Amino acid sequence: MSSPTFAVAIMAAGKGTRLKSKRPKVLHEIGGKPLLLHV
């Protein structure tokens, strides 16, 4: 039996104005690492 294949979409485009931050969304930390490093 083989493993199932799946796709993932990371919604991280744009300026992140709703975050009220000067940093881009992909540089905000999640679990101690920038979002970009989780991809």
JSON list of N, CA and C in Angstrom, two decimals:
[
{"chain": "A", "resi": 1, "resn": "MET", "atom": "N", "xyz": [0.85, -1.17, 0.00]},
{"chain": "A", "resi": 1, "resn": "MET", "atom": "CA", "xyz": [0.00, 0.00, 0.00]},
{"chain": "A", "resi": 1, "resn": "MET", "atom": "C", "xyz": [0.89, 1.24, 0.00]},
{"chain": "A", "resi": 2, "resn": "SER", "atom": "N", "xyz": [0.62, 2.19, -0.89]},
{"chain": "A", "resi": 2, "resn": "SER", "atom": "CA", "xyz": [1.43, 3.41, -0.98]},
{"chain": "A", "resi": 2, "resn": "SER", "atom": "C", "xyz": [0.79, 4.54, -0.18]},
{"chain": "A", "resi": 3, "resn": "SER", "atom": "N", "xyz": [1.63, 5.52, 0.14]},
{"chain": "A", "resi": 3, "resn": "SER", "atom": "CA", "xyz": [1.14, 6.69, 0.89]},
{"chain": "A", "resi": 3, "resn": "SER", "atom": "C", "xyz": [0.29, 7.57, -0.02]},
{"chain": "A", "resi": 4, "resn": "PRO", "atom": "N", "xyz": [-0.74, 8.20, 0.52]},
{"chain": "A", "resi": 4, "resn": "PRO", "atom": "CA", "xyz": [-1.57, 9.09, -0.30]},
{"chain": "A", "resi": 4, "resn": "PRO", "atom": "C", "xyz": [-0.80, 10.34, -0.71]},
{"chain": "A", "resi": 5, "resn": "THR", "atom": "N", "xyz": [-1.11, 10.87, -1.87]},
{"chain": "A", "resi": 5, "resn": "THR", "atom": "CA", "xyz": [-0.50, 12.10, -2.36]},
{"chain": "A", "resi": 5, "resn": "THR", "atom": "C", "xyz": [-1.45, 13.25, -2.08]},
{"chain": "A", "resi": 6, "resn": "PHE", "atom": "N", "xyz": [-0.90, 14.35, -1.62]},
{"chain": "A", "resi": 6, "resn": "PHE", "atom": "CA", "xyz": [-1.74, 15.52, -1.36]},
{"chain": "A", "resi": 6, "resn": "PHE", "atom": "C", "xyz": [-0.96, 16.78, -1.66]},
{"chain": "A", "resi": 7, "resn": "ALA", "atom": "N", "xyz": [-1.68, 17.88, -1.82]},
{"chain": "A", "resi": 7, "resn": "ALA", "atom": "CA", "xyz": [-1.07, 19.19, -2.11]},
{"chain": "A", "resi": 7, "resn": "ALA", "atom": "C", "xyz": [-1.43, 20.16, -1.00]},
{"chain": "A", "resi": 8, "resn": "VAL", "atom": "N", "xyz": [-0.55, 21.13, -0.80]},
{"chain": "A", "resi": 8, "resn": "VAL", "atom": "CA", "xyz": [-0.76, 22.14, 0.23]},
{"chain": "A", "resi": 8, "resn": "VAL", "atom": "C", "xyz": [-0.58, 23.51, -0.38]},
{"chain": "A", "resi": 9, "resn": "ALA", "atom": "N", "xyz": [-1.45, 24.45, -0.05]},
{"chain": "A", "resi": 9, "resn": "ALA", "atom": "CA", "xyz": [-1.32, 25.84, -0.49]},
{"chain": "A", "resi": 9, "resn": "ALA", "atom": "C", "xyz": [-1.05, 26.71, 0.73]},
{"chain": "A", "resi": 10, "resn": "ILE", "atom": "N", "xyz": [0.05, 27.44, 0.72]},
{"chain": "A", "resi": 10, "resn": "ILE", "atom": "CA", "xyz": [0.39, 28.35, 1.81]},
{"chain": "A", "resi": 10, "resn": "ILE", "atom": "C", "xyz": [-0.09, 29.74, 1.40]},
{"chain": "A", "resi": 11, "resn": "MET", "atom": "N", "xyz": [-1.10, 30.25, 2.09]},
{"chain": "A", "resi": 11, "resn": "MET", "atom": "CA", "xyz": [-1.67, 31.56, 1.77]},
{"chain": "A", "resi": 11, "resn": "MET", "atom": "C", "xyz": [-0.87, 32.64, 2.50]},
{"chain": "A", "resi": 12, "resn": "ALA", "atom": "N", "xyz": [0.20, 33.10, 1.87]},
{"chain": "A", "resi": 12, "resn": "ALA", "atom": "CA", "xyz": [1.07, 34.08, 2.53]},
{"chain": "A", "resi": 12, "resn": "ALA", "atom": "C", "xyz": [1.44, 35.22, 1.59]},
{"chain": "A", "resi": 13, "resn": "ALA", "atom": "N", "xyz": [0.60, 35.49, 0.62]},
{"chain": "A", "resi": 13, "resn": "ALA", "atom": "CA", "xyz": [0.88, 36.59, -0.30]},
{"chain": "A", "resi": 13, "resn": "ALA", "atom": "C", "xyz": [0.35, 37.89, 0.27]},
{"chain": "A", "resi": 14, "resn": "GLY", "atom": "N", "xyz": [0.80, 38.97, -0.25]},
{"chain": "A", "resi": 14, "resn": "GLY", "atom": "CA", "xyz": [0.31, 40.28, 0.18]},
{"chain": "A", "resi": 14, "resn": "GLY", "atom": "C", "xyz": [1.19, 40.92, 1.23]},
{"chain": "A", "resi": 15, "resn": "LYS", "atom": "N", "xyz": [0.76, 42.07, 1.66]},
{"chain": "A", "resi": 15, "resn": "LYS", "atom": "CA", "xyz": [1.57, 42.87, 2.59]},
{"chain": "A", "resi": 15, "resn": "LYS", "atom": "C", "xyz": [1.27, 42.59, 4.05]},
{"chain": "A", "resi": 16, "resn": "GLY", "atom": "N", "xyz": [0.18, 41.93, 4.35]},
{"chain": "A", "resi": 16, "resn": "GLY", "atom": "CA", "xyz": [-0.16, 41.63, 5.74]},
{"chain": "A", "resi": 16, "resn": "GLY", "atom": "C", "xyz": [-0.63, 42.84, 6.51]},
{"chain": "A", "resi": 17, "resn": "THR", "atom": "N", "xyz": [-1.37, 43.72, 5.86]},
{"chain": "A", "resi": 17, "resn": "THR", "atom": "CA", "xyz": [-1.81, 44.96, 6.51]},
{"chain": "A", "resi": 17, "resn": "THR", "atom": "C", "xyz": [-2.74, 44.70, 7.69]},
{"chain": "A", "resi": 18, "resn": "ARG", "atom": "N", "xyz": [-3.49, 43.61, 7.68]},
{"chain": "A", "resi": 18, "resn": "ARG", "atom": "CA", "xyz": [-4.38, 43.31, 8.81]},
{"chain": "A", "resi": 18, "resn": "ARG", "atom": "C", "xyz": [-3.60, 42.90, 10.06]},
{"chain": "A", "resi": 19, "resn": "LEU", "atom": "N", "xyz": [-2.35, 42.51, 9.88]},
{"chain": "A", "resi": 19, "resn": "LEU", "atom": "CA", "xyz": [-1.51, 42.17, 11.04]},
{"chain": "A", "resi": 19, "resn": "LEU", "atom": "C", "xyz": [-0.97, 43.41, 11.74]},
{"chain": "A", "resi": 20, "resn": "LYS", "atom": "N", "xyz": [-1.13, 44.56, 11.09]},
{"chain": "A", "resi": 20, "resn": "LYS", "atom": "CA", "xyz": [-0.63, 45.83, 11.63]},
{"chain": "A", "resi": 20, "resn": "LYS", "atom": "C", "xyz": [0.84, 45.74, 12.02]},
{"chain": "A", "resi": 21, "resn": "SER", "atom": "N", "xyz": [1.64, 45.20, 11.10]},
{"chain": "A", "resi": 21, "resn": "SER", "atom": "CA", "xyz": [3.07, 45.03, 11.34]},
{"chain": "A", "resi": 21, "resn": "SER", "atom": "C", "xyz": [3.84, 45.57, 10.15]},
{"chain": "A", "resi": 22, "resn": "LYS", "atom": "N", "xyz": [5.05, 45.96, 10.38]},
{"chain": "A", "resi": 22, "resn": "LYS", "atom": "CA", "xyz": [5.90, 46.43, 9.29]},
{"chain": "A", "resi": 22, "resn": "LYS", "atom": "C", "xyz": [6.61, 45.27, 8.59]},
{"chain": "A", "resi": 23, "resn": "ARG", "atom": "N", "xyz": [6.55, 44.07, 9.19]},
{"chain": "A", "resi": 23, "resn": "ARG", "atom": "CA", "xyz": [7.18, 42.89, 8.61]},
{"chain": "A", "resi": 23, "resn": "ARG", "atom": "C", "xyz": [6.23, 42.19, 7.64]},
{"chain": "A", "resi": 24, "resn": "PRO", "atom": "N", "xyz": [6.76, 41.57, 6.59]},
{"chain": "A", "resi": 24, "resn": "PRO", "atom": "CA", "xyz": [5.92, 40.75, 5.71]},
{"chain": "A", "resi": 24, "resn": "PRO", "atom": "C", "xyz": [5.37, 39.54, 6.49]},
{"chain": "A", "resi": 25, "resn": "LYS", "atom": "N", "xyz": [4.22, 39.02, 6.05]},
{"chain": "A", "resi": 25, "resn": "LYS", "atom": "CA", "xyz": [3.60, 37.87, 6.72]},
{"chain": "A", "resi": 25, "resn": "LYS", "atom": "C", "xyz": [4.54, 36.68, 6.85]},
{"chain": "A", "resi": 26, "resn": "VAL", "atom": "N", "xyz": [5.30, 36.40, 5.82]},
{"chain": "A", "resi": 26, "resn": "VAL", "atom": "CA", "xyz": [6.14, 35.20, 5.83]},
{"chain": "A", "resi": 26, "resn": "VAL", "atom": "C", "xyz": [7.28, 35.28, 6.84]},
{"chain": "A", "resi": 27, "resn": "LEU", "atom": "N", "xyz": [7.54, 36.45, 7.40]},
{"chain": "A", "resi": 27, "resn": "LEU", "atom": "CA", "xyz": [8.60, 36.59, 8.39]},
{"chain": "A", "resi": 27, "resn": "LEU", "atom": "C", "xyz": [8.09, 36.55, 9.83]},
{"chain": "A", "resi": 28, "resn": "HIS", "atom": "N", "xyz": [6.77, 36.48, 10.02]},
{"chain": "A", "resi": 28, "resn": "HIS", "atom": "CA", "xyz": [6.22, 36.37, 11.37]},
{"chain": "A", "resi": 28, "resn": "HIS", "atom": "C", "xyz": [6.48, 34.97, 11.90]},
{"chain": "A", "resi": 29, "resn": "GLU", "atom": "N", "xyz": [6.85, 34.90, 13.18]},
{"chain": "A", "resi": 29, "resn": "GLU", "atom": "CA", "xyz": [7.21, 33.61, 13.76]},
{"chain": "A", "resi": 29, "resn": "GLU", "atom": "C", "xyz": [6.00, 32.79, 14.18]},
{"chain": "A", "resi": 30, "resn": "ILE", "atom": "N", "xyz": [6.09, 31.50, 13.89]},
{"chain": "A", "resi": 30, "resn": "ILE", "atom": "CA", "xyz": [5.10, 30.51, 14.31]},
{"chain": "A", "resi": 30, "resn": "ILE", "atom": "C", "xyz": [5.90, 29.36, 14.90]},
{"chain": "A", "resi": 31, "resn": "GLY", "atom": "N", "xyz": [5.71, 29.08, 16.15]},
{"chain": "A", "resi": 31, "resn": "GLY", "atom": "CA", "xyz": [6.47, 28.01, 16.79]},
{"chain": "A", "resi": 31, "resn": "GLY", "atom": "C", "xyz": [7.95, 28.32, 16.88]},
{"chain": "A", "resi": 32, "resn": "GLY", "atom": "N", "xyz": [8.30, 29.60, 16.98]},
{"chain": "A", "resi": 32, "resn": "GLY", "atom": "CA", "xyz": [9.70, 29.99, 17.13]},
{"chain": "A", "resi": 32, "resn": "GLY", "atom": "C", "xyz": [10.49, 30.12, 15.84]},
{"chain": "A", "resi": 33, "resn": "LYS", "atom": "N", "xyz": [9.83, 29.88, 14.70]},
{"chain": "A", "resi": 33, "resn": "LYS", "atom": "CA", "xyz": [10.50, 30.01, 13.40]},
{"chain": "A", "resi": 33, "resn": "LYS", "atom": "C", "xyz": [9.64, 30.85, 12.47]},
{"chain": "A", "resi": 34, "resn": "PRO", "atom": "N", "xyz": [10.27, 31.61, 11.55]},
{"chain": "A", "resi": 34, "resn": "PRO", "atom": "CA", "xyz": [9.48, 32.35, 10.57]},
{"chain": "A", "resi": 34, "resn": "PRO", "atom": "C", "xyz": [8.62, 31.39, 9.74]},
{"chain": "A", "resi": 35, "resn": "LEU", "atom": "N", "xyz": [7.44, 31.85, 9.35]},
{"chain": "A", "resi": 35, "resn": "LEU", "atom": "CA", "xyz": [6.53, 31.03, 8.55]},
{"chain": "A", "resi": 35, "resn": "LEU", "atom": "C", "xyz": [7.22, 30.44, 7.33]},
{"chain": "A", "resi": 36, "resn": "LEU", "atom": "N", "xyz": [8.07, 31.22, 6.69]},
{"chain": "A", "resi": 36, "resn": "LEU", "atom": "CA", "xyz": [8.76, 30.77, 5.48]},
{"chain": "A", "resi": 36, "resn": "LEU", "atom": "C", "xyz": [9.59, 29.52, 5.71]},
{"chain": "A", "resi": 37, "resn": "LEU", "atom": "N", "xyz": [10.17, 29.35, 6.89]},
{"chain": "A", "resi": 37, "resn": "LEU", "atom": "CA", "xyz": [10.99, 28.16, 7.18]},
{"chain": "A", "resi": 37, "resn": "LEU", "atom": "C", "xyz": [10.15, 26.90, 7.38]},
{"chain": "A", "resi": 38, "resn": "HIS", "atom": "N", "xyz": [8.86, 27.04, 7.60]},
{"chain": "A", "resi": 38, "resn": "HIS", "atom": "CA", "xyz": [7.98, 25.88, 7.76]},
{"chain": "A", "resi": 38, "resn": "HIS", "atom": "C", "xyz": [7.59, 25.28, 6.42]},
{"chain": "A", "resi": 39, "resn": "VAL", "atom": "N", "xyz": [7.81, 26.00, 5.34]},
{"chain": "A", "resi": 39, "resn": "VAL", "atom": "CA", "xyz": [7.38, 25.54, 4.01]},
{"chain": "A", "resi": 39, "resn": "VAL", "atom": "C", "xyz": [8.42, 24.61, 3.43]}
]
